[in-house]
Amino acid sequence: MNRDTKDPFAVSKDGKFGLALSGGGFRASLFHIGVLARLAELDLLRQLQVLSTVSGGSIIGAMYYLKLKQLLEHSRSDGLIPSSPNAYIILVKELETEFLKGVQTNLRMRALLNPIKNAKMLISDDYSRSDRMSELYHKTFYKPVWNSKQETFFDWLQDVLCIKDGRADIFLKDLKINPPNTEAGFDVREYNKTADYKIPILAINATILNSGEHWLFTASSVGVFSPYNEDIHPSHTLYPEIRFDDPKLTPKQKAKLNILTLSDAVAASACVPALFAPLAIHDLYPLTNGKEVVVELVDGGVFDNQGLTTLLDDEKCTHIICSDAAGQLQYIHAPESNASKVMMRSNELLMERIRSLTIAAHFNKTQDTDIRFWHLRDKFQGTPFFPSFSLPVEYSDEKTDGEIYLLSAIRTDLDAFNDIEAHALMYDGYCLCDRFTNQSAGLNSAPNGNWSFLNIIPTINQPPVDGQPKKLIHHLCVSSNLFFKAFLLMENKGKILGAILGIIILAILWTGIYQLLNLYKDTISAAISAPALIATAIIGSLVIGLLMSNLPRPVQKWVDRIADGIRAIRSGNFLGLIYPVAIIGAVGSVIAYFHLTMMNKKYLELGRIDSKKHN
């Protein structure tokens, strides 16, 4: 169907409303907040029955679900219940404020702040960057909602020393929403048929590397999800859905399901391949020969970055809204021709092709489904009260107004987003949601000031000054960069400061290398110059690595075992491993501390927006 239909979006009495929040890092999370804000105003959130989330959509979707659980269970400390005036608006307003506050602490750099955990990530097979991000998602976004008790010194010490406190976790099995006057284990789908305030099923999407299939985490089950009418569409997967209440579960399966957490599910859904190690889950699928299958999970966007599969194929929703903040292929007027750039560009083309085919296939299934779909690069009609972003949508630079394109090019990272970036994304999601749900008349009246992101409106309206680009354009041009954003915003002054900082860092590194060489100078033959020694070490390492990589598999296996035994037995070698790991962990911690206390703070300051409500 035409996604730009002129009919208003309305859920029929016997309809099933599903909302898909796409992947795209914190860029997507912030964009989706604006979408949730407008849906709350339109009184559509109370009708939501399935919430399908991917990657960045999972990060924000899980936090919204926790707040909704408190609302529907009447367990909020302020006494707010679903029938209270503007209950869902209040909920999303809290989400807007609290989530941005968490984002601006910069999770990417905080992941490196603890030297003990840095070392643990380097040497442990059971603790990866994905596990570390799971901890940070929990501590930053979910724990404050689940348990508002302030962190004590003992809690902090446990975290620093890597002492796991399972009592603080939020387990998947505990996520079911039980409103007053309902019994445990009730059928949520039957309940939603007559309830005024629906209970959404939270479906967190990931991809299982073992088979390349679509993996789901819910409060009732995990695995390659089968439609609830499996008698009609039986599943043939090797990794079928495992329900928490299945009486046939083995003790190992029960034990594993009991410790799966919400933050683990989110970390798996947001586990970008190559940047994060796959999230591994043991003990779910035992084999008859006594061995086990280790489930390796990565980003849900590898299979379906929009989350539509769950809503259409699994849950058979009749009314669907898809908020898509995922990446789209960017136009390049003069593509680079070196091998690495061509390879990266070719991969982007392949991913764009898969995305287009996936969306087209889903839309072909929606003849009887009201589906509304929009992307960051869509545009909306501006009004005197709600100005639109400038065109074109295909490209932009500091001389060409192209704010829509620049928004779609913002990094999909997990670092800090300043007010200008975050509020622009929320505002865009809010206005696009309004356009595609066809309630545009609501944007012809002055905003009520409830949403902090409306403070971006004066910045959107601000004209260029003295031939310089608009402030918004200038900030968004920098927003696509992963590093050095604060220096780039400061322009020439930033370049000078960056050069000075670079010189200081190089001086520190050179001093460290010099001291290291001086420390071992007695063991290095005077006949071998330092450059020759370094060249010999590099060439020798490459030769040894090449030889080792070509060993027959059985021989390689025994060589690895012998090496492991030597490291365990010979204390000298073991200590030799500890020292560099400890040093690397400490250096990472120092760099993270410097960035958080200076560069992150400066970047947020440069993009600060007046906190006063928009009038």
PDB file of N, CA, C and O in Angstrom, residues 5-10 38 41-42 44 372 431-444:
ATOM      1  N   THR A   5      -0.384   7.523   2.363  1.00  0.00           N
ATOM      2  CA  THR A   5      -1.825   7.643   2.204  1.00  0.00           C
ATOM      3  C   THR A   5      -2.364   8.841   2.981  1.00  0.00           C
ATOM      4  O   THR A   5      -1.791   9.247   3.981  1.00  0.00           O
ATOM      5  N   LYS A   6      -3.476   9.359   2.518  1.00  0.00           N
ATOM      6  CA  LYS A   6      -4.062  10.521   3.187  1.00  0.00           C
ATOM      7  C   LYS A   6      -4.994  10.128   4.327  1.00  0.00           C
ATOM      8  O   LYS A   6      -5.495  10.992   5.036  1.00  0.00           O
ATOM      9  N   ASP A   7      -5.224   8.854   4.508  1.00  0.00           N
ATOM     10  CA  ASP A   7      -6.098   8.419   5.596  1.00  0.00           C
ATOM     11  C   ASP A   7      -5.342   8.462   6.921  1.00  0.00           C
ATOM     12  O   ASP A   7      -4.200   8.020   7.000  1.00  0.00           O
ATOM     13  N   PRO A   8      -5.969   8.948   7.973  1.00  0.00           N
ATOM     14  CA  PRO A   8      -5.313   8.954   9.279  1.00  0.00           C
ATOM     15  C   PRO A   8      -5.068   7.535   9.762  1.00  0.00           C
ATOM     16  O   PRO A   8      -5.817   6.612   9.453  1.00  0.00           O
ATOM     17  N   PHE A   9      -4.009   7.367  10.522  1.00  0.00           N
ATOM     18  CA  PHE A   9      -3.699   6.064  11.095  1.00  0.00           C
ATOM     19  C   PHE A   9      -4.596   5.841  12.307  1.00  0.00           C
ATOM     20  O   PHE A   9      -4.559   6.614  13.259  1.00  0.00           O
ATOM     21  N   ALA A  10      -5.389   4.797  12.261  1.00  0.00           N
ATOM     22  CA  ALA A  10      -6.285   4.478  13.366  1.00  0.00           C
ATOM     23  C   ALA A  10      -6.368   2.963  13.487  1.00  0.00           C
ATOM     24  O   ALA A  10      -6.517   2.261  12.480  1.00  0.00           O
ATOM     25  N   ARG A  38       5.263  11.783  19.765  1.00  0.00           N
ATOM     26  CA  ARG A  38       4.083  12.097  18.956  1.00  0.00           C
ATOM     27  C   ARG A  38       3.015  11.010  19.074  1.00  0.00           C
ATOM     28  O   ARG A  38       1.816  11.310  19.107  1.00  0.00           O
ATOM     29  N   GLU A  41       1.085  11.652  22.177  1.00  0.00           N
ATOM     30  CA  GLU A  41       0.126  12.748  22.009  1.00  0.00           C
ATOM     31  C   GLU A  41      -1.103  12.302  21.221  1.00  0.00           C
ATOM     32  O   GLU A  41      -2.211  12.786  21.474  1.00  0.00           O
ATOM     33  N   LEU A  42      -0.902  11.403  20.275  1.00  0.00           N
ATOM     34  CA  LEU A  42      -2.011  10.923  19.441  1.00  0.00           C
ATOM     35  C   LEU A  42      -2.779   9.788  20.107  1.00  0.00           C
ATOM     36  O   LEU A  42      -3.695   9.218  19.493  1.00  0.00           O
ATOM     37  N   LEU A  44      -1.884   6.787  20.739  1.00  0.00           N
ATOM     38  CA  LEU A  44      -1.700   5.505  20.064  1.00  0.00           C
ATOM     39  C   LEU A  44      -0.885   4.516  20.895  1.00  0.00           C
ATOM     40  O   LEU A  44      -1.000   3.306  20.688  1.00  0.00           O
ATOM     41  N   ARG A 372       2.679   2.148   8.091  1.00  0.00           N
ATOM     42  CA  ARG A 372       3.262   3.481   7.894  1.00  0.00           C
ATOM     43  C   ARG A 372       4.761   3.363   8.160  1.00  0.00           C
ATOM     44  O   ARG A 372       5.183   2.856   9.197  1.00  0.00           O
ATOM     45  N   CYS A 431       8.211  15.103  14.003  1.00  0.00           N
ATOM     46  CA  CYS A 431       7.508  15.699  12.863  1.00  0.00           C
ATOM     47  C   CYS A 431       7.223  14.667  11.763  1.00  0.00           C
ATOM     48  O   CYS A 431       6.164  14.709  11.131  1.00  0.00           O
ATOM     49  N   LEU A 432       8.158  13.742  11.534  1.00  0.00           N
ATOM     50  CA  LEU A 432       7.914  12.705  10.532  1.00  0.00           C
ATOM     51  C   LEU A 432       6.811  11.758  10.982  1.00  0.00           C
ATOM     52  O   LEU A 432       5.995  11.312  10.165  1.00  0.00           O
ATOM     53  N   CYS A 433       6.777  11.451  12.260  1.00  0.00           N
ATOM     54  CA  CYS A 433       5.691  10.621  12.780  1.00  0.00           C
ATOM     55  C   CYS A 433       4.353  11.305  12.538  1.00  0.00           C
ATOM     56  O   CYS A 433       3.377  10.664  12.131  1.00  0.00           O
ATOM     57  N   ASP A 434       4.305  12.590  12.764  1.00  0.00           N
ATOM     58  CA  ASP A 434       3.072  13.336  12.533  1.00  0.00           C
ATOM     59  C   ASP A 434       2.668  13.273  11.059  1.00  0.00           C
ATOM     60  O   ASP A 434       1.510  13.049  10.728  1.00  0.00           O
ATOM     61  N   ARG A 435       3.655  13.456  10.173  1.00  0.00           N
ATOM     62  CA  ARG A 435       3.333  13.461   8.742  1.00  0.00           C
ATOM     63  C   ARG A 435       2.768  12.115   8.299  1.00  0.00           C
ATOM     64  O   ARG A 435       1.740  12.046   7.621  1.00  0.00           O
ATOM     65  N   PHE A 436       3.427  11.025   8.688  1.00  0.00           N
ATOM     66  CA  PHE A 436       3.042   9.731   8.135  1.00  0.00           C
ATOM     67  C   PHE A 436       1.889   9.073   8.883  1.00  0.00           C
ATOM     68  O   PHE A 436       1.338   8.088   8.416  1.00  0.00           O
ATOM     69  N   THR A 437       1.529   9.607  10.032  1.00  0.00           N
ATOM     70  CA  THR A 437       0.273   9.170  10.648  1.00  0.00           C
ATOM     71  C   THR A 437      -0.855  10.105  10.238  1.00  0.00           C
ATOM     72  O   THR A 437      -1.993   9.945  10.674  1.00  0.00           O
ATOM     73  N   ASN A 438      -0.479  11.133   9.402  1.00  0.00           N
ATOM     74  CA  ASN A 438      -1.460  12.018   8.784  1.00  0.00           C
ATOM     75  C   ASN A 438      -2.316  12.773   9.783  1.00  0.00           C
ATOM     76  O   ASN A 438      -3.536  12.824   9.699  1.00  0.00           O
ATOM     77  N   GLN A 439      -1.646  13.352  10.756  1.00  0.00           N
ATOM     78  CA  GLN A 439      -2.318  14.226  11.723  1.00  0.00           C
ATOM     79  C   GLN A 439      -1.681  15.614  11.631  1.00  0.00           C
ATOM     80  O   GLN A 439      -1.440  16.260  12.639  1.00  0.00           O
ATOM     81  N   SER A 440      -1.372  16.056  10.432  1.00  0.00           N
ATOM     82  CA  SER A 440      -0.593  17.272  10.244  1.00  0.00           C
ATOM     83  C   SER A 440      -1.260  18.518  10.797  1.00  0.00           C
ATOM     84  O   SER A 440      -0.595  19.504  11.086  1.00  0.00           O
ATOM     85  N   ALA A 441      -2.569  18.480  10.977  1.00  0.00           N
ATOM     86  CA  ALA A 441      -3.252  19.661  11.518  1.00  0.00           C
ATOM     87  C   ALA A 441      -2.730  20.014  12.905  1.00  0.00           C
ATOM     88  O   ALA A 441      -2.747  21.173  13.309  1.00  0.00           O
ATOM     89  N   GLY A 442      -2.250  19.008  13.619  1.00  0.00           N
ATOM     90  CA  GLY A 442      -1.738  19.260  14.968  1.00  0.00           C
ATOM     91  C   GLY A 442      -0.497  20.111  14.982  1.00  0.00           C
ATOM     92  O   GLY A 442      -0.189  20.741  15.984  1.00  0.00           O
ATOM     93  N   LEU A 443       0.234  20.171  13.857  1.00  0.00           N
ATOM     94  CA  LEU A 443       1.452  20.964  13.795  1.00  0.00           C
ATOM     95  C   LEU A 443       1.188  22.394  13.347  1.00  0.00           C
ATOM     96  O   LEU A 443       2.126  23.165  13.180  1.00  0.00           O
ATOM     97  N   ASN A 444      -0.075  22.731  13.145  1.00  0.00           N
ATOM     98  CA  ASN A 444      -0.412  24.105  12.774  1.00  0.00           C
ATOM     99  C   ASN A 444      -0.735  24.974  13.975  1.00  0.00           C
ATOM    100  O   ASN A 444      -1.110  26.127  13.836  1.00  0.00           O
TER     101      ASN A 444
END
